[in-house]
Amino acid sequence: SRSTLQLQHLYYISRKTFFSCQILPIMSGYQQYGAPSSFPPPLPPGSTTGGPPPGAPPGQRGVNFPPPLPVRPSTNFAPPPPGGPPGGPPHGRGFVPPPPQVGSVGSGLSGAMETMHVGAPPPQQQQQLPRHPPPGGAPQFRTFGSSQPPPQGTGGPPRPTGGTFIPVGVPPPPVGVSHPPAVLGPCNPSQLSAPAGQQFRQYNQSPLLGGPPPPGGQFHSASQQPANQFRAAGNPVMSGGSQGMKSYSEQQPVPDIDFSIQVPERFLRFTTKKFPSNAGLSGACRLPFGGVIRPLAPSIDEGDGVSVVNPSSSGIVRCKSCRTYINPFVNWIENGRRWRCNICGVLNDVPSAYFCHLDEQGRRRDADTRPEISEAVVEYIAPAEYMVRPPQPPAYFFVIDVSLQAVQSGVLARVAEGIKSGLVDLTGDDRTMVGFITYDNSVHYYVLRGGSSGPQMLVVSDLANLFVPAPEDLFVNLADSRDVVHNFLDSLPDMFSKNQVRDSCLGPALKAAFTVSKQVGGKMCVFQSAMPNLGDGTLQFRENPRIMGTQEEYQILRPGNMWYKDTALEFSKAQICVDMFLFPFHYIDAASLGELPRRTAGQLYSYPSFDATTDGPKFVSELRRTLTRETAFEAVMRVRCTKGFKINHFYGNFHIRGTDLLALPNCTSDSVFGFEIQHDEHNVNNSVLTVQSALLYTSSEGQRRIRVHTQALAVSNSQQEIMETADAETITCLVSKRALEISLSNSIDTARTKIQQTCIDILRSAKGGGGYGGAGYPSQQQQEEKEIPASLKLLPLYTLALIKNVAFRGGNDVHPDERVQARMRMACMYVPDCRYFVYPRMLSIHDMDGSAGRPAAEGVEVKPSTVAGKLKVVLPKAVNLSGERLLASCVFLVDSGVDMFLWVGSAAGEEVFNSLFGVNSIEGCSSAEV
């Protein structure tokens, strides 16, 4: 009848225009005319929507739908693919939309018709998608909000850009059931051709969805894609109303995160303990979101070491998608047979050898016996697949300047003393190797064959055609040649005591050392006393007092010769780390020489106007620590974070491979790296941000190991909560590392301005001056100013101290080499060290009690800032560093972590002078005598 055809027209138009149109009342009337109430059998291959199969007589397959009316696609929604609505059956008949939500705005046919515009669609928008994907191919997707289908490709659906992806040709869930649209991977057409009444059962039991839903009616997406890959917030599709389908994180119960599992602060610290849930809130807080990590930080107590995990036959359990290591914050499902990655959200199968049942709280029953799922810091013994080559022995090569200035100043004698002291307790086993090269205007090699009567020196003076004689005897085993090495170090100062050569060929010496050690790698210690002026790497005098303190000063803080940068990259590829010790008496261009340690994960030490008596003990101590501290060889490190966030930038000494892999020929217990975290998506559905760092390295004992740190942080919608959990010391440390790079790309003045502006913006946001609501968007009414949180009250103090530091201080009284040394030191400082370097602590000496200077009593809890060292020696009382404290009757010790200064008031009294210095008065006494 005519009414029947009108109903068919309306149904077809609504399905063709926007498949979520709520026309249930119309369809109910249609069913009264004999329409099926469930899905009819699938169409035969080659049939078209709304008509019988080819060759069939009219009316054989029910009512023949007339051709659709021309409809102009909406600008807000994309037209559905032919063959039925996305998520519906592969044919075009029998579709019953879910009932509308009563009282919802825009629901039903009237709400959908508001976005319809009658008219002929453009030819380019009339492209028809195939009913089924090709065999073995990926399902086809269309994005809501776009009139064009996404580009075809392999490897699953494209990444969402604010819409929801719905696979073509997948039957919908039962009416009233809501779950994330997560049909992933290749679509099997045979699963879409079930008889009537069986497609719902197939949908729930499809292997693409991971089997039937778990108890409680919760649905899980396929294991190949993140849980939040498909988000439908704000879409009425498959939800029965305009409220839209909830995101996965809103549907699924938030897993119980044990925030008591924390990475100790000696390893990792963040600028805030809660991160914003969206980019708008992040901009409103004005905080530099990120962290500072010290992956091999030494243990403080005997019982706080890192647990070592020896993987079983199943190997190291990692996410198959993002390669995240198993950690305490993953979500276990299906009674422990699968786990959901807390970084990317992908479901992973648990190896049979690793399987364990869950308890009533959803926790593995063996969690307490497995450190990798109960502790935030673990270390794996890496299996063979983590090795590119067999672990190399610990190797140390020394490149020593023996020119006239090094000999006369006592540098050479102190270098020999420091190396000999360090070799006694050198890290490593009997495989440790050592080698030596000295240089002035020529390069001197030393054969230190075990069992020989003494060292043999080979001199190569042709710097243009440098060659390496007897390379097999230049890098020797320390255990076999220890006596020869000690004899060589004892005689080294006397060998060049009468040397009158002032030239320095550092470049050729580095090339020779590289040729000898490139097959093994290791650590190279370079000792330089004069500016290189022969061969490759020759430097020019660039010191210009006229530009110091001006906008152009940054030019002399940049490398003047790129040869050292290029050489450093070659060293990094060969797994060679360079630690450089400078002893300048004049301008030495530390900015150019510093590229070697900067690009090879080393460190730069500088001792201006070196005096063997006063500076010698400090140098010997630092050299000994460089050789004996824990050192990881052939290391690489990567930092991952939860989907929706990204690691934006890294700070420190390293060479980055690709986009996020840090190449570290050496990683020591003093190696520090900073990183920033940004929103990769405007809104983040996860309620927890997880950050995981993994350091793969070779230990001094020859084991390949992986140090993993995993930290879970809460994600908040409240700006006030975020500001209250901010860490002023970590903020200062991260801001200082960021400002170091700004000062090189622009100027030191620009860096100081940036530091001050960052502090002002943070304080304004903390006091509510930004006028942002909880979601990070401008509020209608300006918020009243609040009190600055206690965690940020010291930030202005640290900021003012930072801009007065040698690295950023204005004026022309800072020598370029001195500023470079301060910059290199600050770039490698961890949070407490940076805090004291920026704002030194002042200890009161004149009134310290009897417990000061002695180990703390056992069993008594003390603050870490009040004790020092593993013995927890009690420090004198710390007071504010202020001029008001400097009274004439007081004595203070000022400690910057680099230097210590003793301030003695003129009226301190004879008793104080006697107890401290053994004199009754300091008048007439020189500082050397005191």
PDB file of C-alpha atoms in Angstrom, residues 580-824:
ATOM      1  CA  MET A 580      87.633  15.198  30.297  1.00  0.00           C
ATOM      2  CA  PHE A 581      89.788  16.882  32.950  1.00  0.00           C
ATOM      3  CA  LEU A 582      90.913  20.429  32.099  1.00  0.00           C
ATOM      4  CA  PHE A 583      93.656  22.397  33.867  1.00  0.00           C
ATOM      5  CA  PRO A 584      93.503  25.809  32.173  1.00  0.00           C
ATOM      6  CA  PHE A 585      95.906  28.620  33.020  1.00  0.00           C
ATOM      7  CA  HIS A 586      94.588  30.664  30.100  1.00  0.00           C
ATOM      8  CA  TYR A 587      91.594  30.485  27.809  1.00  0.00           C
ATOM      9  CA  ILE A 588      91.287  26.854  26.628  1.00  0.00           C
ATOM     10  CA  ASP A 589      87.926  26.920  24.772  1.00  0.00           C
ATOM     11  CA  ALA A 590      86.079  24.534  27.075  1.00  0.00           C
ATOM     12  CA  ALA A 591      82.941  25.052  24.970  1.00  0.00           C
ATOM     13  CA  SER A 592      84.508  23.155  22.063  1.00  0.00           C
ATOM     14  CA  LEU A 593      86.256  20.519  24.154  1.00  0.00           C
ATOM     15  CA  GLY A 594      83.090  19.914  26.147  1.00  0.00           C
ATOM     16  CA  GLU A 595      81.376  18.396  23.115  1.00  0.00           C
ATOM     17  CA  LEU A 596      83.312  15.177  23.731  1.00  0.00           C
ATOM     18  CA  PRO A 597      81.841  14.381  27.170  1.00  0.00           C
ATOM     19  CA  ARG A 598      78.483  15.900  26.265  1.00  0.00           C
ATOM     20  CA  ARG A 599      77.843  13.611  23.285  1.00  0.00           C
ATOM     21  CA  THR A 600      79.374  10.470  24.823  1.00  0.00           C
ATOM     22  CA  ALA A 601      77.557  10.592  28.200  1.00  0.00           C
ATOM     23  CA  GLY A 602      80.701  11.672  30.026  1.00  0.00           C
ATOM     24  CA  GLN A 603      81.535  14.540  32.360  1.00  0.00           C
ATOM     25  CA  LEU A 604      83.717  17.635  32.245  1.00  0.00           C
ATOM     26  CA  TYR A 605      85.932  18.657  35.162  1.00  0.00           C
ATOM     27  CA  SER A 606      87.863  21.906  35.264  1.00  0.00           C
ATOM     28  CA  TYR A 607      90.562  23.127  37.662  1.00  0.00           C
ATOM     29  CA  PRO A 608      91.505  26.710  36.682  1.00  0.00           C
ATOM     30  CA  SER A 609      95.009  27.804  37.708  1.00  0.00           C
ATOM     31  CA  PHE A 610      95.694  24.374  39.125  1.00  0.00           C
ATOM     32  CA  ASP A 611      97.831  24.263  42.245  1.00  0.00           C
ATOM     33  CA  ALA A 612      99.144  20.826  43.130  1.00  0.00           C
ATOM     34  CA  THR A 613      99.026  21.553  46.859  1.00  0.00           C
ATOM     35  CA  THR A 614      95.541  23.001  47.240  1.00  0.00           C
ATOM     36  CA  ASP A 615      93.741  21.560  44.214  1.00  0.00           C
ATOM     37  CA  GLY A 616      95.604  18.249  44.034  1.00  0.00           C
ATOM     38  CA  PRO A 617      93.647  16.358  46.729  1.00  0.00           C
ATOM     39  CA  LYS A 618      90.321  17.388  45.218  1.00  0.00           C
ATOM     40  CA  PHE A 619      91.401  16.305  41.738  1.00  0.00           C
ATOM     41  CA  VAL A 620      92.768  12.950  42.960  1.00  0.00           C
ATOM     42  CA  SER A 621      89.536  12.315  44.852  1.00  0.00           C
ATOM     43  CA  GLU A 622      87.325  13.106  41.862  1.00  0.00           C
ATOM     44  CA  LEU A 623      89.484  11.019  39.518  1.00  0.00           C
ATOM     45  CA  ARG A 624      89.378   8.104  41.922  1.00  0.00           C
ATOM     46  CA  ARG A 625      85.579   8.362  42.143  1.00  0.00           C
ATOM     47  CA  THR A 626      85.343   8.491  38.345  1.00  0.00           C
ATOM     48  CA  LEU A 627      87.200   5.189  38.100  1.00  0.00           C
ATOM     49  CA  THR A 628      85.658   3.332  41.032  1.00  0.00           C
ATOM     50  CA  ARG A 629      81.963   4.332  40.962  1.00  0.00           C
ATOM     51  CA  GLU A 630      79.387   1.960  39.545  1.00  0.00           C
ATOM     52  CA  THR A 631      79.569   2.105  35.756  1.00  0.00           C
ATOM     53  CA  ALA A 632      77.328   0.593  33.121  1.00  0.00           C
ATOM     54  CA  PHE A 633      78.912  -0.038  29.733  1.00  0.00           C
ATOM     55  CA  GLU A 634      77.284  -0.210  26.275  1.00  0.00           C
ATOM     56  CA  ALA A 635      74.040   1.255  27.600  1.00  0.00           C
ATOM     57  CA  VAL A 636      70.878   2.511  25.943  1.00  0.00           C
ATOM     58  CA  MET A 637      67.852   3.950  27.710  1.00  0.00           C
ATOM     59  CA  ARG A 638      64.240   4.608  26.719  1.00  0.00           C
ATOM     60  CA  VAL A 639      61.443   6.322  28.656  1.00  0.00           C
ATOM     61  CA  ARG A 640      57.802   5.420  27.951  1.00  0.00           C
ATOM     62  CA  CYS A 641      54.568   6.918  29.207  1.00  0.00           C
ATOM     63  CA  THR A 642      50.851   6.190  29.037  1.00  0.00           C
ATOM     64  CA  LYS A 643      49.003   6.675  25.768  1.00  0.00           C
ATOM     65  CA  GLY A 644      47.670  10.216  25.564  1.00  0.00           C
ATOM     66  CA  PHE A 645      50.960  11.619  26.866  1.00  0.00           C
ATOM     67  CA  LYS A 646      54.386  11.747  25.266  1.00  0.00           C
ATOM     68  CA  ILE A 647      57.975  12.366  26.282  1.00  0.00           C
ATOM     69  CA  ASN A 648      58.717  15.668  24.639  1.00  0.00           C
ATOM     70  CA  HIS A 649      62.352  16.480  25.350  1.00  0.00           C
ATOM     71  CA  PHE A 650      65.429  15.075  27.091  1.00  0.00           C
ATOM     72  CA  TYR A 651      68.182  16.896  28.956  1.00  0.00           C
ATOM     73  CA  GLY A 652      71.653  15.711  29.895  1.00  0.00           C
ATOM     74  CA  ASN A 653      74.755  14.241  28.293  1.00  0.00           C
ATOM     75  CA  PHE A 654      73.882  11.675  25.648  1.00  0.00           C
ATOM     76  CA  HIS A 655      73.396  11.139  21.935  1.00  0.00           C
ATOM     77  CA  ILE A 656      69.842  10.385  20.909  1.00  0.00           C
ATOM     78  CA  ARG A 657      69.123   7.765  18.276  1.00  0.00           C
ATOM     79  CA  GLY A 658      65.871   8.089  16.430  1.00  0.00           C
ATOM     80  CA  THR A 659      63.374   9.972  18.542  1.00  0.00           C
ATOM     81  CA  ASP A 660      63.553   8.504  22.030  1.00  0.00           C
ATOM     82  CA  LEU A 661      66.511   6.115  22.402  1.00  0.00           C
ATOM     83  CA  LEU A 662      69.358   7.558  24.454  1.00  0.00           C
ATOM     84  CA  ALA A 663      72.761   6.169  23.463  1.00  0.00           C
ATOM     85  CA  LEU A 664      74.957   5.995  26.566  1.00  0.00           C
ATOM     86  CA  PRO A 665      78.405   4.423  26.085  1.00  0.00           C
ATOM     87  CA  ASN A 666      78.736   4.724  29.869  1.00  0.00           C
ATOM     88  CA  CYS A 667      76.045   5.304  32.478  1.00  0.00           C
ATOM     89  CA  THR A 668      77.392   5.856  35.968  1.00  0.00           C
ATOM     90  CA  SER A 669      75.872   6.296  39.384  1.00  0.00           C
ATOM     91  CA  ASP A 670      76.180  10.067  38.820  1.00  0.00           C
ATOM     92  CA  SER A 671      74.489  10.119  35.394  1.00  0.00           C
ATOM     93  CA  VAL A 672      71.324  12.229  35.436  1.00  0.00           C
ATOM     94  CA  PHE A 673      68.756  12.889  32.706  1.00  0.00           C
ATOM     95  CA  GLY A 674      65.770  15.200  32.599  1.00  0.00           C
ATOM     96  CA  PHE A 675      62.663  14.805  30.462  1.00  0.00           C
ATOM     97  CA  GLU A 676      59.455  16.694  29.796  1.00  0.00           C
ATOM     98  CA  ILE A 677      55.973  15.212  29.437  1.00  0.00           C
ATOM     99  CA  GLN A 678      53.318  16.697  27.181  1.00  0.00           C
ATOM    100  CA  HIS A 679      49.800  15.781  26.161  1.00  0.00           C
ATOM    101  CA  ASP A 680      49.745  13.848  22.916  1.00  0.00           C
ATOM    102  CA  GLU A 681      45.961  14.165  22.865  1.00  0.00           C
ATOM    103  CA  HIS A 682      43.876  17.063  24.097  1.00  0.00           C
ATOM    104  CA  ASN A 683      41.834  14.913  26.469  1.00  0.00           C
ATOM    105  CA  VAL A 684      43.202  11.873  28.257  1.00  0.00           C
ATOM    106  CA  ASN A 685      40.750   9.189  29.328  1.00  0.00           C
ATOM    107  CA  ASN A 686      43.172   7.380  31.610  1.00  0.00           C
ATOM    108  CA  SER A 687      42.952   8.121  35.289  1.00  0.00           C
ATOM    109  CA  VAL A 688      46.574   7.089  35.868  1.00  0.00           C
ATOM    110  CA  LEU A 689      49.764   8.182  34.135  1.00  0.00           C
ATOM    111  CA  THR A 690      52.481   5.547  34.114  1.00  0.00           C
ATOM    112  CA  VAL A 691      56.085   6.416  33.301  1.00  0.00           C
ATOM    113  CA  GLN A 692      58.583   3.627  32.748  1.00  0.00           C
ATOM    114  CA  SER A 693      62.275   3.904  32.009  1.00  0.00           C
ATOM    115  CA  ALA A 694      64.409   0.971  30.899  1.00  0.00           C
ATOM    116  CA  LEU A 695      68.217   0.979  30.913  1.00  0.00           C
ATOM    117  CA  LEU A 696      69.886  -1.869  29.028  1.00  0.00           C
ATOM    118  CA  TYR A 697      73.586  -2.128  29.869  1.00  0.00           C
ATOM    119  CA  THR A 698      76.589  -4.355  30.495  1.00  0.00           C
ATOM    120  CA  SER A 699      77.740  -4.494  34.098  1.00  0.00           C
ATOM    121  CA  SER A 700      81.364  -4.399  35.173  1.00  0.00           C
ATOM    122  CA  GLU A 701      81.124  -8.139  35.826  1.00  0.00           C
ATOM    123  CA  GLY A 702      80.148  -8.802  32.202  1.00  0.00           C
ATOM    124  CA  GLN A 703      76.430  -9.409  32.671  1.00  0.00           C
ATOM    125  CA  ARG A 704      73.870  -7.881  30.343  1.00  0.00           C
ATOM    126  CA  ARG A 705      71.193  -6.312  32.542  1.00  0.00           C
ATOM    127  CA  ILE A 706      68.057  -4.184  32.308  1.00  0.00           C
ATOM    128  CA  ARG A 707      67.244  -1.668  35.043  1.00  0.00           C
ATOM    129  CA  VAL A 708      63.508  -0.829  34.954  1.00  0.00           C
ATOM    130  CA  HIS A 709      61.812   2.003  36.870  1.00  0.00           C
ATOM    131  CA  THR A 710      58.019   2.246  36.785  1.00  0.00           C
ATOM    132  CA  GLN A 711      56.062   5.037  38.448  1.00  0.00           C
ATOM    133  CA  ALA A 712      52.270   5.497  38.523  1.00  0.00           C
ATOM    134  CA  LEU A 713      50.913   9.023  38.979  1.00  0.00           C
ATOM    135  CA  ALA A 714      47.330  10.138  39.407  1.00  0.00           C
ATOM    136  CA  VAL A 715      45.643  12.184  36.661  1.00  0.00           C
ATOM    137  CA  SER A 716      43.478  14.984  38.025  1.00  0.00           C
ATOM    138  CA  ASN A 717      40.905  17.462  36.734  1.00  0.00           C
ATOM    139  CA  SER A 718      41.549  19.886  39.581  1.00  0.00           C
ATOM    140  CA  GLN A 719      44.082  22.620  39.079  1.00  0.00           C
ATOM    141  CA  GLN A 720      44.336  23.151  42.816  1.00  0.00           C
ATOM    142  CA  GLU A 721      45.241  19.505  43.461  1.00  0.00           C
ATOM    143  CA  ILE A 722      47.951  19.622  40.834  1.00  0.00           C
ATOM    144  CA  MET A 723      49.496  22.799  42.208  1.00  0.00           C
ATOM    145  CA  GLU A 724      49.446  21.489  45.774  1.00  0.00           C
ATOM    146  CA  THR A 725      51.471  18.435  44.806  1.00  0.00           C
ATOM    147  CA  ALA A 726      54.133  20.378  42.887  1.00  0.00           C
ATOM    148  CA  ASP A 727      57.783  19.948  43.880  1.00  0.00           C
ATOM    149  CA  ALA A 728      59.669  23.258  43.885  1.00  0.00           C
ATOM    150  CA  GLU A 729      63.120  21.633  43.954  1.00  0.00           C
ATOM    151  CA  THR A 730      62.415  19.375  40.975  1.00  0.00           C
ATOM    152  CA  ILE A 731      60.843  22.293  39.106  1.00  0.00           C
ATOM    153  CA  THR A 732      63.980  24.344  39.692  1.00  0.00           C
ATOM    154  CA  CYS A 733      66.197  21.491  38.506  1.00  0.00           C
ATOM    155  CA  LEU A 734      64.185  20.939  35.316  1.00  0.00           C
ATOM    156  CA  VAL A 735      63.844  24.669  34.588  1.00  0.00           C
ATOM    157  CA  SER A 736      67.610  25.093  34.942  1.00  0.00           C
ATOM    158  CA  LYS A 737      68.287  22.348  32.397  1.00  0.00           C
ATOM    159  CA  ARG A 738      65.786  23.887  29.997  1.00  0.00           C
ATOM    160  CA  ALA A 739      67.324  27.333  30.450  1.00  0.00           C
ATOM    161  CA  LEU A 740      70.782  25.980  29.614  1.00  0.00           C
ATOM    162  CA  GLU A 741      69.607  25.134  26.106  1.00  0.00           C
ATOM    163  CA  ILE A 742      67.792  28.443  25.735  1.00  0.00           C
ATOM    164  CA  SER A 743      70.974  30.333  26.579  1.00  0.00           C
ATOM    165  CA  LEU A 744      72.789  28.607  23.715  1.00  0.00           C
ATOM    166  CA  SER A 745      70.091  29.140  21.104  1.00  0.00           C
ATOM    167  CA  ASN A 746      69.297  32.751  22.079  1.00  0.00           C
ATOM    168  CA  SER A 747      71.215  34.477  24.824  1.00  0.00           C
ATOM    169  CA  ILE A 748      71.867  34.283  28.542  1.00  0.00           C
ATOM    170  CA  ASP A 749      69.610  37.274  29.094  1.00  0.00           C
ATOM    171  CA  THR A 750      66.762  35.446  27.329  1.00  0.00           C
ATOM    172  CA  ALA A 751      67.322  32.436  29.560  1.00  0.00           C
ATOM    173  CA  ARG A 752      67.168  34.571  32.705  1.00  0.00           C
ATOM    174  CA  THR A 753      63.949  36.184  31.491  1.00  0.00           C
ATOM    175  CA  LYS A 754      62.459  32.771  30.786  1.00  0.00           C
ATOM    176  CA  ILE A 755      63.354  31.543  34.267  1.00  0.00           C
ATOM    177  CA  GLN A 756      61.696  34.536  35.912  1.00  0.00           C
ATOM    178  CA  GLN A 757      58.609  34.361  33.713  1.00  0.00           C
ATOM    179  CA  THR A 758      58.161  30.670  34.463  1.00  0.00           C
ATOM    180  CA  CYS A 759      58.155  31.394  38.185  1.00  0.00           C
ATOM    181  CA  ILE A 760      55.696  34.278  37.782  1.00  0.00           C
ATOM    182  CA  ASP A 761      53.308  32.193  35.696  1.00  0.00           C
ATOM    183  CA  ILE A 762      53.391  29.311  38.187  1.00  0.00           C
ATOM    184  CA  LEU A 763      52.689  31.579  41.150  1.00  0.00           C
ATOM    185  CA  ARG A 764      49.883  33.379  39.322  1.00  0.00           C
ATOM    186  CA  SER A 765      48.299  30.048  38.475  1.00  0.00           C
ATOM    187  CA  ALA A 766      48.733  28.765  42.041  1.00  0.00           C
ATOM    188  CA  LYS A 767      46.987  31.851  43.406  1.00  0.00           C
ATOM    189  CA  GLY A 768      44.098  31.451  40.982  1.00  0.00           C
ATOM    190  CA  GLY A 769      45.041  34.475  38.905  1.00  0.00           C
ATOM    191  CA  GLY A 770      44.747  32.514  35.672  1.00  0.00           C
ATOM    192  CA  GLY A 771      40.960  32.343  35.957  1.00  0.00           C
ATOM    193  CA  TYR A 772      40.702  28.714  34.806  1.00  0.00           C
ATOM    194  CA  GLY A 773      38.120  26.228  35.878  1.00  0.00           C
ATOM    195  CA  GLY A 774      38.674  22.667  36.905  1.00  0.00           C
ATOM    196  CA  ALA A 775      38.743  21.421  33.317  1.00  0.00           C
ATOM    197  CA  GLY A 776      41.373  23.935  32.254  1.00  0.00           C
ATOM    198  CA  TYR A 777      39.053  26.293  30.363  1.00  0.00           C
ATOM    199  CA  PRO A 778      38.515  29.988  31.139  1.00  0.00           C
ATOM    200  CA  SER A 779      35.842  30.464  33.741  1.00  0.00           C
ATOM    201  CA  GLN A 780      33.126  33.068  33.540  1.00  0.00           C
ATOM    202  CA  GLN A 781      34.148  34.817  36.723  1.00  0.00           C
ATOM    203  CA  GLN A 782      37.640  35.618  37.854  1.00  0.00           C
ATOM    204  CA  GLN A 783      38.616  33.423  40.739  1.00  0.00           C
ATOM    205  CA  GLU A 784      39.690  34.955  43.979  1.00  0.00           C
ATOM    206  CA  GLU A 785      43.371  34.806  44.714  1.00  0.00           C
ATOM    207  CA  LYS A 786      44.374  31.941  46.981  1.00  0.00           C
ATOM    208  CA  GLU A 787      47.378  31.437  49.160  1.00  0.00           C
ATOM    209  CA  ILE A 788      50.429  29.929  47.482  1.00  0.00           C
ATOM    210  CA  PRO A 789      50.658  26.201  48.296  1.00  0.00           C
ATOM    211  CA  ALA A 790      53.300  25.253  50.815  1.00  0.00           C
ATOM    212  CA  SER A 791      55.091  23.171  48.184  1.00  0.00           C
ATOM    213  CA  LEU A 792      55.736  26.268  46.042  1.00  0.00           C
ATOM    214  CA  LYS A 793      56.610  28.869  48.656  1.00  0.00           C
ATOM    215  CA  LEU A 794      60.356  28.418  48.118  1.00  0.00           C
ATOM    216  CA  LEU A 795      60.119  28.610  44.332  1.00  0.00           C
ATOM    217  CA  PRO A 796      60.703  32.419  44.191  1.00  0.00           C
ATOM    218  CA  LEU A 797      63.768  31.975  46.388  1.00  0.00           C
ATOM    219  CA  TYR A 798      65.206  29.246  44.171  1.00  0.00           C
ATOM    220  CA  THR A 799      64.430  31.299  41.055  1.00  0.00           C
ATOM    221  CA  LEU A 800      66.274  34.368  42.302  1.00  0.00           C
ATOM    222  CA  ALA A 801      69.209  32.198  43.332  1.00  0.00           C
ATOM    223  CA  LEU A 802      69.243  30.462  39.940  1.00  0.00           C
ATOM    224  CA  ILE A 803      69.537  33.644  37.901  1.00  0.00           C
ATOM    225  CA  LYS A 804      72.498  34.639  40.107  1.00  0.00           C
ATOM    226  CA  ASN A 805      74.287  31.352  39.525  1.00  0.00           C
ATOM    227  CA  VAL A 806      77.513  31.361  37.517  1.00  0.00           C
ATOM    228  CA  ALA A 807      75.733  29.614  34.641  1.00  0.00           C
ATOM    229  CA  PHE A 808      73.255  32.501  34.165  1.00  0.00           C
ATOM    230  CA  ARG A 809      74.650  35.489  36.009  1.00  0.00           C
ATOM    231  CA  GLY A 810      75.032  38.655  33.992  1.00  0.00           C
ATOM    232  CA  GLY A 811      78.026  40.967  33.852  1.00  0.00           C
ATOM    233  CA  ASN A 812      81.519  40.547  32.457  1.00  0.00           C
ATOM    234  CA  ASP A 813      83.159  39.108  35.568  1.00  0.00           C
ATOM    235  CA  VAL A 814      82.545  35.456  34.625  1.00  0.00           C
ATOM    236  CA  HIS A 815      85.222  33.860  32.456  1.00  0.00           C
ATOM    237  CA  PRO A 816      83.836  31.891  29.463  1.00  0.00           C
ATOM    238  CA  ASP A 817      85.553  28.658  30.528  1.00  0.00           C
ATOM    239  CA  GLU A 818      84.235  29.074  34.060  1.00  0.00           C
ATOM    240  CA  ARG A 819      80.710  29.557  32.761  1.00  0.00           C
ATOM    241  CA  VAL A 820      80.989  26.500  30.510  1.00  0.00           C
ATOM    242  CA  GLN A 821      82.153  24.392  33.443  1.00  0.00           C
ATOM    243  CA  ALA A 822      79.185  25.548  35.542  1.00  0.00           C
ATOM    244  CA  ARG A 823      76.818  24.780  32.683  1.00  0.00           C
ATOM    245  CA  MET A 824      78.208  21.286  32.162  1.00  0.00           C
TER     246      MET A 824
END
